[in-house]
């Protein structure tokens, strides 16, 4: 994810300077997701706010509280799809592995209106224990691109094919 938004760049700079200097840091921008400071609460609000669909890239979803929240959304009729894996039985959650790829991206798309992209998995260690960073994105073109790539990956994951087909409307920046 690339941004030229001065407020986001400034906030990332503040975080890196504070970490480098080993000084306290408090998040100053609601779009910046920082573990262990605000990641759990920001991502829980993102998930809880879904009304129609959640598209999730997560290589190993294991956090019990997040899984319960995802199951609650699914029970309420939200289409919850996960590309990656879970330690627990998925229940109403639809989970597929992406064959032939080591999944590194962490992303959540909420109702095709906003998205999270970052380094936090929905696991306790990455939410509560170590420094991870991500962004909440609301720019329609970015959310749409992530959603289209997810749909393409979801179809491929369901097919079981290891080799990727060409992505529609060729793009070299898929991951």
Short mmCIF file of C-alpha atoms in Angstrom, two decimals:
data_model
loop_
_atom_site.label_atom_id
_atom_site.label_comp_id
_atom_site.label_asym_id
_atom_site.label_seq_id
_atom_site.Cartn_x
_atom_site.Cartn_y
_atom_site.Cartn_z
CA UNK A 1 0.00 0.00 0.00
CA UNK A 2 1.40 3.36 -1.00
CA UNK A 3 0.10 6.67 0.29
CA UNK A 4 1.05 10.27 -0.25
CA UNK A 5 -1.43 11.57 2.30
CA UNK A 6 0.66 13.91 4.48
CA UNK A 7 -1.28 13.07 7.66
CA UNK A 8 -0.62 9.33 7.30
CA UNK A 9 3.02 9.83 6.35
CA UNK A 10 3.50 12.16 9.35
CA UNK A 11 1.87 9.66 11.70
CA UNK A 12 4.06 6.80 10.45
CA UNK A 13 7.11 9.03 10.92
CA UNK A 14 6.08 9.84 14.51
CA UNK A 15 5.69 6.13 15.27
CA UNK A 16 9.05 5.18 13.76
CA UNK A 17 10.85 8.02 15.56
CA UNK A 18 9.26 7.07 18.90
CA UNK A 19 10.16 3.39 18.43
CA UNK A 20 13.71 4.23 17.33
CA UNK A 21 14.22 6.54 20.30
CA UNK A 22 12.44 4.07 22.65
CA UNK A 23 9.96 6.77 23.67
CA UNK A 24 6.24 6.47 24.39
CA UNK A 25 3.86 6.82 21.46
CA UNK A 26 0.12 7.44 21.33
CA UNK A 27 -1.77 6.99 18.04
CA UNK A 28 -2.90 10.32 16.62
CA UNK A 29 -4.78 9.22 13.50
CA UNK A 30 -7.82 6.92 13.46
CA UNK A 31 -6.76 5.43 10.10
CA UNK A 32 -3.44 4.14 11.44
CA UNK A 33 -3.69 0.71 13.09
CA UNK A 34 -0.85 0.00 15.53
CA UNK A 35 -0.29 -3.08 17.63
CA UNK A 36 -0.43 -3.41 20.52
CA UNK A 37 -1.89 0.08 21.02
CA UNK A 38 -5.14 0.21 19.04
CA UNK A 39 -5.19 -2.74 16.63
CA UNK A 40 -7.62 -4.91 18.57
CA UNK A 41 -10.18 -2.15 19.06
CA UNK A 42 -9.91 -0.70 15.53
CA UNK A 43 -10.11 -4.08 13.81
CA UNK A 44 -12.93 -5.27 16.09
CA UNK A 45 -14.93 -2.13 15.14
CA UNK A 46 -14.22 -2.76 11.46
CA UNK A 47 -15.47 -6.35 11.73
CA UNK A 48 -18.45 -5.47 13.94
CA UNK A 49 -19.50 -2.71 11.53
CA UNK A 50 -19.93 -5.09 8.59
CA UNK A 51 -23.53 -5.42 7.41
CA UNK A 52 -23.17 -7.40 4.17
CA UNK A 53 -19.69 -8.82 3.64
CA UNK A 54 -16.22 -9.30 5.11
CA UNK A 55 -13.37 -10.40 2.84
CA UNK A 56 -10.31 -11.41 4.86
CA UNK A 57 -6.76 -12.37 3.96
CA UNK A 58 -5.18 -13.96 7.04
CA UNK A 59 -2.69 -16.80 6.94
CA UNK A 60 -3.58 -18.08 10.41
CA UNK A 61 -6.63 -16.66 12.14
CA UNK A 62 -6.43 -17.85 15.77
CA UNK A 63 -7.62 -15.10 18.16
CA UNK A 64 -10.66 -16.42 20.04
CA UNK A 65 -12.32 -13.02 20.52
CA UNK A 66 -11.96 -12.13 16.83
CA UNK A 67 -13.24 -15.54 15.74
CA UNK A 68 -16.30 -15.10 18.01
CA UNK A 69 -16.92 -11.67 16.50
CA UNK A 70 -16.63 -13.04 12.96
CA UNK A 71 -19.04 -15.86 13.82
CA UNK A 72 -21.51 -13.33 15.26
CA UNK A 73 -21.38 -11.35 12.02
CA UNK A 74 -21.89 -14.55 9.99
CA UNK A 75 -24.85 -15.52 12.20
CA UNK A 76 -26.32 -12.06 11.52
CA UNK A 77 -26.20 -12.79 7.78
CA UNK A 78 -22.86 -11.22 6.86
CA UNK A 79 -20.99 -13.15 4.14
CA UNK A 80 -17.63 -13.83 5.85
CA UNK A 81 -14.89 -15.22 3.58
CA UNK A 82 -11.34 -15.93 4.69
CA UNK A 83 -8.45 -16.73 2.41
CA UNK A 84 -5.93 -18.39 4.70
CA UNK A 85 -6.47 -20.75 7.60
CA UNK A 86 -8.00 -21.11 11.06
CA UNK A 87 -7.04 -23.33 13.97
CA UNK A 88 -10.69 -23.83 14.91
CA UNK A 89 -13.57 -25.24 12.88
CA UNK A 90 -14.90 -22.44 10.73
CA UNK A 91 -18.61 -22.98 11.43
CA UNK A 92 -20.48 -20.45 9.26
CA UNK A 93 -17.24 -18.81 8.15
CA UNK A 94 -16.10 -19.71 4.66
CA UNK A 95 -12.35 -20.44 4.69
CA UNK A 96 -10.15 -21.39 1.73
CA UNK A 97 -6.42 -21.85 1.38
CA UNK A 98 -4.71 -20.31 -1.63
CA UNK A 99 -2.80 -23.17 -3.23
CA UNK A 100 0.76 -22.57 -4.34
CA UNK A 101 1.22 -19.30 -2.44
CA UNK A 102 2.69 -18.32 0.90
CA UNK A 103 0.12 -15.78 2.05
CA UNK A 104 1.82 -12.70 3.48
CA UNK A 105 -0.79 -9.96 3.06
CA UNK A 106 -3.17 -9.15 5.90
CA UNK A 107 -6.29 -7.38 4.73
CA UNK A 108 -9.96 -7.02 5.59
CA UNK A 109 -12.56 -5.48 3.29
CA UNK A 110 -15.77 -4.36 5.00
CA UNK A 111 -18.86 -4.10 2.79
CA UNK A 112 -16.70 -2.94 -0.13
CA UNK A 113 -16.61 0.49 1.56
CA UNK A 114 -13.44 0.40 3.63
CA UNK A 115 -10.45 -1.86 3.99
CA UNK A 116 -7.62 -2.61 6.36
CA UNK A 117 -4.19 -3.43 4.93
CA UNK A 118 -1.30 -4.11 7.26
CA UNK A 119 0.89 -6.62 9.00
CA UNK A 120 -1.54 -7.68 11.78
CA UNK A 121 -3.06 -11.14 11.58
CA UNK A 122 -6.10 -11.80 13.71
CA UNK A 123 -3.97 -13.58 16.31
CA UNK A 124 -3.38 -12.53 19.87
CA UNK A 125 0.39 -12.03 19.50
CA UNK A 126 0.01 -9.73 16.49
CA UNK A 127 -2.87 -7.77 18.01
CA UNK A 128 -1.64 -7.48 21.60
CA UNK A 129 2.01 -8.43 21.83
CA UNK A 130 4.32 -7.02 19.19
CA UNK A 131 4.60 -3.93 17.03
CA UNK A 132 2.60 -4.24 13.82
CA UNK A 133 1.20 -1.43 11.66
CA UNK A 134 -1.54 -1.02 9.10
CA UNK A 135 -3.96 1.45 7.57
CA UNK A 136 -7.70 1.78 7.22
CA UNK A 137 -8.42 2.83 3.65
CA UNK A 138 -11.67 4.38 2.43
CA UNK A 139 -10.65 5.44 -1.09
CA UNK A 140 -13.16 3.69 -3.36
CA UNK A 141 -10.64 2.81 -6.09
CA UNK A 142 -8.29 1.12 -3.61
CA UNK A 143 -11.08 -0.79 -1.85
CA UNK A 144 -12.45 -1.86 -5.24
CA UNK A 145 -9.02 -3.12 -6.37
CA UNK A 146 -8.53 -5.16 -3.18
CA UNK A 147 -12.06 -6.58 -3.56
CA UNK A 148 -11.44 -7.58 -7.19
CA UNK A 149 -8.15 -9.27 -6.34
CA UNK A 150 -9.86 -11.09 -3.46
CA UNK A 151 -12.65 -12.33 -5.78
CA UNK A 152 -10.04 -13.59 -8.23
CA UNK A 153 -8.05 -15.32 -5.47
CA UNK A 154 -11.24 -16.75 -3.92
CA UNK A 155 -12.25 -18.35 -7.22
CA UNK A 156 -8.76 -19.76 -7.69
CA UNK A 157 -8.63 -21.04 -4.11
CA UNK A 158 -11.90 -22.88 -4.70
CA UNK A 159 -10.59 -24.46 -7.89
CA UNK A 160 -7.55 -25.97 -6.17
CA UNK A 161 -5.28 -24.87 -9.03
CA UNK A 162 -1.72 -24.03 -8.01
CA UNK A 163 -0.74 -21.96 -11.04
CA UNK A 164 -2.22 -18.48 -11.24
CA UNK A 165 -4.21 -17.52 -14.29
CA UNK A 166 -3.81 -14.03 -15.69
CA UNK A 167 -5.53 -11.44 -13.53
CA UNK A 168 -8.28 -9.57 -15.40
CA UNK A 169 -7.19 -6.09 -16.48
CA UNK A 170 -3.53 -6.98 -16.08
CA UNK A 171 -1.85 -5.59 -13.00
CA UNK A 172 1.56 -6.45 -11.67
CA UNK A 173 0.81 -5.12 -8.16
CA UNK A 174 -1.42 -7.89 -6.83
CA UNK A 175 0.32 -8.57 -3.51
#
